Coordinates of C-alpha atoms in Angstrom, one line a residue:
M1 CA 6.8 19.1 17.9
L2 CA 7.9 15.5 17.8
Q3 CA 11.6 14.8 17.9
D4 CA 12.9 12.5 15.1
K5 CA 13.5 9.7 17.6
D6 CA 9.8 9.8 18.5
K7 CA 8.6 9.6 14.9
L8 CA 7.7 6.4 13.1
S9 CA 10.5 5.5 10.7
I10 CA 9.4 4.8 7.1
A11 CA 11.6 3.8 4.1
V12 CA 10.9 3.7 0.3
V13 CA 12.4 1.0 -1.9
D14 CA 11.7 1.6 -5.6
D15 CA 13.9 1.8 -8.6
H16 CA 12.1 4.8 -10.1
P17 CA 13.6 8.1 -8.7
V18 CA 10.4 10.1 -9.8
V19 CA 8.3 7.7 -7.6
I20 CA 10.6 8.1 -4.7
E21 CA 10.6 11.9 -5.0
G22 CA 6.8 12.0 -5.0
L23 CA 6.5 9.7 -2.0
R24 CA 9.1 11.6 0.0
K25 CA 7.3 14.9 -0.6
L26 CA 4.0 13.4 0.6
L27 CA 5.5 11.6 3.6
D28 CA 7.6 14.5 4.7
Q29 CA 4.3 16.4 5.3
K30 CA 3.3 14.0 8.0
E31 CA 4.6 15.1 11.4
Y32 CA 4.4 11.7 12.9
L33 CA 6.6 10.1 10.1
R34 CA 10.3 10.3 9.5
V35 CA 11.5 9.2 6.1
A36 CA 14.5 7.1 7.1
G37 CA 15.7 6.7 3.6
S38 CA 14.9 5.9 -0.1
F39 CA 16.6 3.1 -2.0
T40 CA 16.7 2.1 -5.6
T41 CA 18.0 -1.5 -4.9
G42 CA 17.1 -4.2 -2.5
G43 CA 20.8 -4.6 -1.6
A44 CA 21.2 -1.0 -0.4
F45 CA 18.1 -1.3 1.7
R46 CA 19.3 -4.6 3.3
E47 CA 22.6 -2.8 4.3
Y48 CA 20.6 0.1 5.8
M49 CA 18.4 -2.2 7.9
R50 CA 21.3 -3.9 9.5
Q51 CA 22.1 -0.6 11.3
H52 CA 18.8 1.2 11.6
R53 CA 15.2 0.7 12.8
V54 CA 12.5 0.9 10.2
D55 CA 8.8 0.7 11.2
I56 CA 7.3 0.5 7.8
V57 CA 8.6 -0.1 4.2
L58 CA 6.9 0.9 1.0
L59 CA 8.3 -1.7 -1.3
D60 CA 8.1 -2.2 -5.1
I61 CA 8.4 -5.8 -6.2
S62 CA 10.2 -5.0 -9.4
L63 CA 13.7 -4.2 -8.4
P64 CA 16.9 -4.4 -10.5
D65 CA 19.0 -6.6 -8.2
V66 CA 16.6 -8.8 -6.2
S67 CA 13.0 -10.0 -6.2
G68 CA 10.8 -7.7 -4.2
M69 CA 8.9 -10.8 -3.0
D70 CA 12.1 -12.4 -1.7
L71 CA 13.1 -9.1 -0.1
C72 CA 9.7 -8.9 1.7
K73 CA 10.1 -12.4 3.0
D74 CA 13.6 -11.7 4.3
I75 CA 12.5 -8.5 6.0
K76 CA 9.7 -10.3 7.8
L77 CA 12.1 -13.1 8.8
L78 CA 14.8 -10.9 10.2
Y79 CA 12.7 -7.9 11.4
P80 CA 9.2 -9.2 12.2
A81 CA 8.1 -5.9 13.7
T82 CA 8.6 -4.0 10.4
S83 CA 5.5 -3.6 8.4
V84 CA 5.9 -4.1 4.6
L85 CA 3.5 -2.4 2.2
I86 CA 3.8 -3.5 -1.4
L87 CA 3.4 -0.5 -3.8
S88 CA 3.4 -1.9 -7.3
N89 CA 2.0 -1.7 -10.9
H90 CA 1.4 -5.5 -10.8
S91 CA -2.4 -6.1 -10.5
E92 CA -2.5 -9.8 -10.9
R93 CA -4.5 -11.5 -8.1
S94 CA -1.9 -14.3 -7.8
I95 CA 0.9 -11.8 -7.2
I96 CA -1.1 -9.9 -4.6
L97 CA -1.8 -13.2 -2.7
Q98 CA 1.8 -14.3 -3.0
A99 CA 2.9 -11.0 -1.4
L100 CA 0.6 -11.7 1.5
Q101 CA 2.0 -15.2 1.8
H102 CA 5.5 -13.6 2.0
G103 CA 4.5 -11.5 5.0
A104 CA 3.3 -8.2 3.4
S105 CA 1.0 -6.1 5.6
G106 CA -0.7 -4.8 2.6
Y107 CA -0.8 -4.2 -1.2
L108 CA -1.4 -1.0 -3.1
L109 CA -1.3 -0.2 -6.8
K110 CA 0.7 2.9 -7.8
N111 CA -2.4 4.6 -9.0
A112 CA -3.7 4.8 -5.5
S113 CA -4.5 8.2 -4.2
A114 CA -2.4 10.0 -1.5
T115 CA -5.4 9.6 0.9
E116 CA -5.5 5.9 0.3
L117 CA -1.8 5.5 0.8
M118 CA -1.9 7.3 4.1
A119 CA -4.9 5.3 5.3
C120 CA -3.2 2.1 4.4
I121 CA 0.0 3.2 6.3
Q122 CA -2.1 3.9 9.4
E123 CA -3.9 0.5 9.2
A124 CA -0.6 -1.4 8.7
L125 CA 0.9 0.4 11.7
G126 CA -2.2 -0.7 13.6
G127 CA -1.5 -4.3 12.8
Q128 CA -4.1 -4.7 10.1
I129 CA -3.7 -6.2 6.6
T130 CA -4.6 -3.4 4.3
F131 CA -5.3 -2.7 0.6
S132 CA -6.0 0.1 -1.8
K133 CA -9.5 0.3 -3.2
E134 CA -8.7 -1.3 -6.5
V135 CA -6.7 -4.1 -4.9
K136 CA -9.7 -4.9 -2.7
E137 CA -11.8 -5.3 -5.8
I138 CA -9.2 -7.6 -7.5
I139 CA -9.1 -9.8 -4.4
A140 CA -12.9 -10.0 -4.3
R141 CA -13.0 -11.4 -7.8
P142 CA -12.4 -15.2 -7.9
S143 CA -9.8 -16.3 -10.5
A144 CA -10.8 -18.5 -13.5
T145 CA -9.1 -21.4 -11.8
E146 CA -11.2 -21.0 -8.6
L147 CA -14.4 -20.7 -10.7
K148 CA -13.6 -24.0 -12.4
G149 CA -13.0 -25.8 -9.1
I150 CA -10.7 -28.6 -8.5
P151 CA -10.9 -31.4 -11.1
A152 CA -11.7 -34.9 -10.0
L153 CA -8.5 -36.9 -10.1
T154 CA -7.9 -40.6 -9.7
K155 CA -5.5 -41.9 -7.1
R156 CA -2.9 -42.7 -9.8
E157 CA -3.3 -39.2 -11.3
K158 CA -2.7 -37.6 -7.9
E159 CA 0.4 -39.7 -7.4
I160 CA 1.8 -38.8 -10.8
L161 CA 0.9 -35.1 -10.4
H162 CA 2.9 -35.1 -7.1
M163 CA 5.9 -36.7 -8.9
I164 CA 5.7 -34.2 -11.8
S165 CA 5.8 -31.4 -9.2
E166 CA 9.0 -32.8 -7.8
G167 CA 10.6 -32.6 -11.2
M168 CA 10.6 -36.3 -12.1
T169 CA 10.7 -37.2 -15.8
T170 CA 8.4 -39.6 -17.5
A171 CA 11.1 -42.3 -17.4
D172 CA 11.7 -41.7 -13.7
I173 CA 8.0 -42.0 -12.9
A174 CA 7.6 -45.1 -15.1
T175 CA 10.5 -46.8 -13.3
Q176 CA 9.3 -46.0 -9.8
L177 CA 5.7 -47.0 -10.5
T178 CA 6.7 -50.0 -12.7
L179 CA 4.6 -48.7 -15.6
S180 CA 5.4 -48.1 -19.2
P181 CA 6.5 -44.6 -20.3
L182 CA 3.6 -44.6 -22.7
T183 CA 1.2 -45.1 -19.7
I184 CA 2.8 -42.2 -17.8
E185 CA 2.5 -39.9 -20.9
T186 CA -1.2 -40.8 -21.2
H187 CA -1.6 -39.8 -17.5
R188 CA 0.3 -36.5 -18.2
R189 CA -2.0 -35.7 -21.2
N190 CA -5.1 -36.4 -19.1
L191 CA -3.8 -34.1 -16.3
L192 CA -3.2 -31.3 -18.8
Q193 CA -6.7 -31.8 -20.2
K194 CA -8.4 -31.9 -16.8
F195 CA -6.7 -28.7 -15.6
D196 CA -7.2 -27.1 -19.1
V197 CA -3.5 -26.1 -19.4
K198 CA -1.0 -26.5 -22.2
N199 CA 2.2 -27.3 -20.4
V200 CA 3.6 -28.8 -17.2
A201 CA 4.6 -25.4 -15.7
A202 CA 1.0 -24.2 -15.8
L203 CA -0.2 -27.5 -14.5
I204 CA 2.1 -27.2 -11.4
K205 CA 1.1 -23.6 -10.8
I206 CA -2.6 -24.4 -10.7
A207 CA -2.0 -27.5 -8.6
V208 CA -0.1 -25.4 -6.0
Q209 CA -2.8 -22.7 -6.0
Q210 CA -5.4 -25.4 -5.3
G211 CA -3.3 -27.1 -2.6
L212 CA -2.9 -30.4 -4.5
V213 CA 0.9 -30.5 -4.2

């Protein structure tokens, strides 16, 4: 029988006690795993990691005190050897991709089966990027933005788009480019129309997704 020090250390970070209890019961059945701890806040887990080794973390991205995305990024920055598996109810493709950009080793929805979860844990420990079956299907489906493709922009529109993304106002842009505010507003409206969005926040989001800013 493996000694605790020889087992892989796993932690659960989720603000729902029922979820934690279910995961602990499942993980405790695996001889090669040791449940290092369960935490309902990101702060408590951060404190724990300062003193203890954790090989893998099952992390929810909706936590009461911190963003799970930010916590994932911090974990990978400070403890690069720790694998982070996101376990969430959020099924938006953009959120899944953002988690990967923040260093997650995988992403599972909370409706994944116990078999799927254990398979993903094994793959993550083996250095692979891993997903539950439903997440694989979501990733395989292109978003509406990707299907539309990148709209054709003039050099001036690209310039103004970049300035908008930096938080510059119409007046600021007009002054810098020596153009009238009315001309800048016309370019703004054209950009919203080309990207088929209703506001600047949505415009910047799509521009970032498409690598334009």
